[in-house]
mmCIF file of C-alpha atoms in Angstrom:
data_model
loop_
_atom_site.group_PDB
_atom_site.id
_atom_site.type_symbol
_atom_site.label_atom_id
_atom_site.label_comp_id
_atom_site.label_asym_id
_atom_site.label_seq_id
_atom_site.Cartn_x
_atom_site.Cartn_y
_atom_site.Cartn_z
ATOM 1 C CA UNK X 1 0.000 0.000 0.000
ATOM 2 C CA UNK X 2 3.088 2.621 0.954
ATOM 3 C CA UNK X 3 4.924 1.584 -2.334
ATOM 4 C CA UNK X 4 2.047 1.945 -4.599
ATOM 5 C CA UNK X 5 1.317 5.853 -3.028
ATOM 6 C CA UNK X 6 5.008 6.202 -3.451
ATOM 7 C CA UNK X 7 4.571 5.602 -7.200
ATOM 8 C CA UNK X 8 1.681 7.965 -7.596
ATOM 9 C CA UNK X 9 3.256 10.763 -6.122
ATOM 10 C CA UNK X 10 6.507 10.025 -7.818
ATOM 11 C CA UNK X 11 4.444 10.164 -11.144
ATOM 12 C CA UNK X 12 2.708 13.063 -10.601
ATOM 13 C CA UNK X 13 6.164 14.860 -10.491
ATOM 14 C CA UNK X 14 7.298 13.133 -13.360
ATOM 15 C CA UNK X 15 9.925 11.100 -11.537
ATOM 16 C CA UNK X 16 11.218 8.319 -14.005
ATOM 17 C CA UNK X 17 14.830 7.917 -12.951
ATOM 18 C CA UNK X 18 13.598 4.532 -10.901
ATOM 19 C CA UNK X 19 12.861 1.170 -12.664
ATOM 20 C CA UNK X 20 10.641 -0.142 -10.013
ATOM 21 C CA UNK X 21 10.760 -4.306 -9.763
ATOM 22 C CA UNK X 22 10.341 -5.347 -6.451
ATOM 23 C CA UNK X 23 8.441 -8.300 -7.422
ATOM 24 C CA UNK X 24 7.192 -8.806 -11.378
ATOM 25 C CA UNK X 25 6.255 -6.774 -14.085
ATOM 26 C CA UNK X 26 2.942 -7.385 -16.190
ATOM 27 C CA UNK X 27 2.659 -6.646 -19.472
ATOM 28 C CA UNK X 28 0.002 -3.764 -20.335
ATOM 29 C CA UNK X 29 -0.148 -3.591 -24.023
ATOM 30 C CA UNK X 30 -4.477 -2.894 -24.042
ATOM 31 C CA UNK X 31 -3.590 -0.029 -22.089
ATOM 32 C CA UNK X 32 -2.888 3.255 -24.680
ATOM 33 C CA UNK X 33 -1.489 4.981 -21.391
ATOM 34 C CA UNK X 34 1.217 2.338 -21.359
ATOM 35 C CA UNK X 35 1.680 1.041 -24.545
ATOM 36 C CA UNK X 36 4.936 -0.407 -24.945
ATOM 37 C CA UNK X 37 6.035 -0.448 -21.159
ATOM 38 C CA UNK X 38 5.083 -2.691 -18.720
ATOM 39 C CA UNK X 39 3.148 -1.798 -15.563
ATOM 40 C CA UNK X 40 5.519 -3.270 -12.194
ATOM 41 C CA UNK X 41 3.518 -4.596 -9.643
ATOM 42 C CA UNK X 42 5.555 -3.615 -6.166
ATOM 43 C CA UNK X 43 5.447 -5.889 -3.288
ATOM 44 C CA UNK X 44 6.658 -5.258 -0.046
ATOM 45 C CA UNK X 45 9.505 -7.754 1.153
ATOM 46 C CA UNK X 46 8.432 -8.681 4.865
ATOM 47 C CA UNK X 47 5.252 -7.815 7.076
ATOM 48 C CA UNK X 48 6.735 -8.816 10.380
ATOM 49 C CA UNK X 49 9.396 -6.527 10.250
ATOM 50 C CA UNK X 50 12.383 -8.001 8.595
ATOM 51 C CA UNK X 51 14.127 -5.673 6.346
ATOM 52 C CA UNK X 52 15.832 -6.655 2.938
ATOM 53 C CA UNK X 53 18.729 -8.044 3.161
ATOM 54 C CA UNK X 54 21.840 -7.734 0.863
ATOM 55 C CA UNK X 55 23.298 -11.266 0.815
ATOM 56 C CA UNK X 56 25.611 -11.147 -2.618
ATOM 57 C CA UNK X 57 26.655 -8.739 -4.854
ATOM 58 C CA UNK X 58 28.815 -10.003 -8.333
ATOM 59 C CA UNK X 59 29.353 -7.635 -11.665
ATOM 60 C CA UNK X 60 25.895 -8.747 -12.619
ATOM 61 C CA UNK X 61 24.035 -7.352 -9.562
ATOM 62 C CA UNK X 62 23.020 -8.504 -6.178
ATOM 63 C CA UNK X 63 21.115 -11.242 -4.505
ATOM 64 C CA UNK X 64 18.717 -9.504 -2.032
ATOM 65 C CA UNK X 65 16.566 -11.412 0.743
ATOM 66 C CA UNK X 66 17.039 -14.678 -1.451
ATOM 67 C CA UNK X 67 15.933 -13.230 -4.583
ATOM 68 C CA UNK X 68 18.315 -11.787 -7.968
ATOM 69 C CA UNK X 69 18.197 -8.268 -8.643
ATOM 70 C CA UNK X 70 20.816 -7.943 -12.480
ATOM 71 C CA UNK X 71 22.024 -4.598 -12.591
ATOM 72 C CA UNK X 72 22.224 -1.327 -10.014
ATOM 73 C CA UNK X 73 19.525 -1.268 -7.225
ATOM 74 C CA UNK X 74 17.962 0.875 -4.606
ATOM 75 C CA UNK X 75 17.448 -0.889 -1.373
ATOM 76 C CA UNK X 76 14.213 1.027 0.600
ATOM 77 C CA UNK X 77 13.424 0.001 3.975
ATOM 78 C CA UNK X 78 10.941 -3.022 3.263
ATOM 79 C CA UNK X 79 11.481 -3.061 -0.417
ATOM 80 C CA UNK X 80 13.850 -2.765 -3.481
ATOM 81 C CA UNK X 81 13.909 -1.544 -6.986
ATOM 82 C CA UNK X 82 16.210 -1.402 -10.014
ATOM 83 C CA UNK X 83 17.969 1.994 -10.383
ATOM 84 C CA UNK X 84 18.820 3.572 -13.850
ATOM 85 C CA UNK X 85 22.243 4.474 -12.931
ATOM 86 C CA UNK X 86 24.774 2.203 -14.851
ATOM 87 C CA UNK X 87 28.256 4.206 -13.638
ATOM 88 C CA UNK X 88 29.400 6.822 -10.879
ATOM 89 C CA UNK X 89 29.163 9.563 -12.824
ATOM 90 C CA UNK X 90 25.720 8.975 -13.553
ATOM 91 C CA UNK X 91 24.680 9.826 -10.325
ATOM 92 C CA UNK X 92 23.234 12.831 -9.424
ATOM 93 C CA UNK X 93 20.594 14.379 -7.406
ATOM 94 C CA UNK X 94 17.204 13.907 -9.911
ATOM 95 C CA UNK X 95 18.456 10.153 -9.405
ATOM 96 C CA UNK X 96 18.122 9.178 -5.532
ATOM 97 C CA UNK X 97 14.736 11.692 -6.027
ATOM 98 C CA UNK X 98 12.769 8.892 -3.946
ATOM 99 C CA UNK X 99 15.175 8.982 -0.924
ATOM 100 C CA UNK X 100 13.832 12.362 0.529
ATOM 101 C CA UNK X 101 9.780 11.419 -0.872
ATOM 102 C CA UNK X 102 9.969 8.434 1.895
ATOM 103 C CA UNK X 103 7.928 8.633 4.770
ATOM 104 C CA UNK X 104 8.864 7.911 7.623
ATOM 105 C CA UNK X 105 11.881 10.475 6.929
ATOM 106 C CA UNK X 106 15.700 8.840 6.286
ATOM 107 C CA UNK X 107 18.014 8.993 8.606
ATOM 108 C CA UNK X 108 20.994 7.689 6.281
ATOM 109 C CA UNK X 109 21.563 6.780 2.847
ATOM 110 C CA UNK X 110 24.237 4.821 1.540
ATOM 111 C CA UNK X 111 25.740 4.751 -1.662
ATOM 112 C CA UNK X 112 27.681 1.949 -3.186
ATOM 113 C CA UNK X 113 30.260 3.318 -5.768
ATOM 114 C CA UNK X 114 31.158 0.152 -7.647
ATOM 115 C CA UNK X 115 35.073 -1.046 -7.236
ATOM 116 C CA UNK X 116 36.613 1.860 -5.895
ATOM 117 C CA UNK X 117 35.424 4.517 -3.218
ATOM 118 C CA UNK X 118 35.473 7.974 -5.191
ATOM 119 C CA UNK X 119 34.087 11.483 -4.663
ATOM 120 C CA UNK X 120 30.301 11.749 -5.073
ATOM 121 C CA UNK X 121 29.113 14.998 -6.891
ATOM 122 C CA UNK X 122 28.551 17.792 -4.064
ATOM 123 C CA UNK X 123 25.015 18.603 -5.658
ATOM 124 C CA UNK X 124 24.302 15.039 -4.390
ATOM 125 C CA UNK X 125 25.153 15.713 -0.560
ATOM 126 C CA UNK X 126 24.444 18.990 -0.280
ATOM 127 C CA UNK X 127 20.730 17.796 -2.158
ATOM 128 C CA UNK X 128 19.838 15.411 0.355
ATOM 129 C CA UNK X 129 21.713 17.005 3.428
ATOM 130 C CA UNK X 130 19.346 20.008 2.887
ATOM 131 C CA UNK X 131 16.363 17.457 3.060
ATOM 132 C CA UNK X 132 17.886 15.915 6.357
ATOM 133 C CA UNK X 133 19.131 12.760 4.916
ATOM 134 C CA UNK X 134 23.140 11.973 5.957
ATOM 135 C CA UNK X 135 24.476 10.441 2.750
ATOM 136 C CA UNK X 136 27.745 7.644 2.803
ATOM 137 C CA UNK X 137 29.343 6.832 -0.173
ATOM 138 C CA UNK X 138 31.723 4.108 -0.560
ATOM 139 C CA UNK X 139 32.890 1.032 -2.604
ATOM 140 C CA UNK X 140 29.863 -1.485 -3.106
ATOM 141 C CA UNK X 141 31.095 -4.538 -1.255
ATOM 142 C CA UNK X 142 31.487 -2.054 2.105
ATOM 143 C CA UNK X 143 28.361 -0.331 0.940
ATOM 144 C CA UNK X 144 26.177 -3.643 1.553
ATOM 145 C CA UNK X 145 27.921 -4.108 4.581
ATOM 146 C CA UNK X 146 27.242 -1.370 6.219
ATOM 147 C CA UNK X 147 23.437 -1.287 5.041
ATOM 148 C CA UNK X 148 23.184 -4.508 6.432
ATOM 149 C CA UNK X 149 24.930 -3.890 9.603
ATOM 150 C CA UNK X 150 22.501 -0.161 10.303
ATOM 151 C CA UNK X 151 19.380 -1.751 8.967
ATOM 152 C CA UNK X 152 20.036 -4.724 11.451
ATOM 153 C CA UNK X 153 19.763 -2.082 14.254
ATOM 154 C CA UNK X 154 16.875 -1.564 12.471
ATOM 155 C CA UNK X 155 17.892 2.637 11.727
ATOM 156 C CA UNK X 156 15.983 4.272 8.701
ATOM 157 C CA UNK X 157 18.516 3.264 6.591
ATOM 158 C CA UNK X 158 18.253 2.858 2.543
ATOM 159 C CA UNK X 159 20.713 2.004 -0.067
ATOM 160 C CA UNK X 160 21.417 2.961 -4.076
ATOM 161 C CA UNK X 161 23.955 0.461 -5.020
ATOM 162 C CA UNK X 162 26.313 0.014 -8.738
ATOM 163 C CA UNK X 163 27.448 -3.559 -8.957
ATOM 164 C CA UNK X 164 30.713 -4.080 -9.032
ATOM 165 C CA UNK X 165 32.727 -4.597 -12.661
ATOM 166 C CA UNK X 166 34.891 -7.195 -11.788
ATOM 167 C CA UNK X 167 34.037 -10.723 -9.458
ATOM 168 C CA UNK X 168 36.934 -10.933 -6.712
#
């Protein structure tokens, strides 16, 4: 019920920098409005509490709560989503637009980089700093770490995380 109010607000500002697939996407094709997309049906991961759970990450993506996300992802706090970021520098405050549209409020995002920890764009920080988020970027492999660790304490935590490009 949260995710799908998410959606609709994210719509209504014309928010398209997510790729929502929490669950399974269904094929709309009688429907003009969506003609030639599919409509994503989110589901939320856990009602008695449990948060999802990073439990593998490889250059193809991530295995989260026992299920195979391919590509980049945004971990929320009882749900996850592919992210339309393929690189660092593709990162940028329009893209982790959900993060400060989450209710209850964030206390901390992180941010997995990929391979190597670099410097995030200061528009990004200084975006969701202003919105009362604290924002931790580092290399992916510490990135789901950490998430896993702060959303254990179960913290407002969330994470927006770029696969790594090379298996270890």
């Amino acid at each position: 019920m949260a995710a799908a109010a998410l959606l609709r607000r994210m719509r209504t500002r014309g928010i398209d920098m997510l790729a929502p697939r929490c669950a399974r996407s269904i094929a709309t094709p009688s429907n003009p409005f969506l003609e030639g997309q599919s409509r994503t049906v989110i589901e939320t991961m856990s009602y008695d509490g449990l948060r999802p759970r990073v439990e593998a990450h490889s250059p193809v993506g991530f295995t989260i709560s026992a299920r195979r996300v391919f590509g980049p992802v945004c971990i929320l706090p009882h749900c996850f989503m592919q992210w339309k970021v393929m690189r660092k520098e593709d990162i940028s405050p329009e893209s982790l637009v959900i993060f400060p549209l989450l209710y209850p409020k964030l206390e901390i995002l992180i941010i997995g980089l990929g391979d190597r920890i670099s410097r995030l764009d200061p528009r990004v920080k200084e975006r969701l700093l202003s919105e009362g988020i604290s924002v931790e970027a580092m290399d992916t492999p510490n990135a789901c770490a950490t998430y896993n660790y702060i959303a254990s304490e179960h913290r407002k935590v969330a994470a927006a995380l770029i696969p790594v490009t090379r298996a270890k």
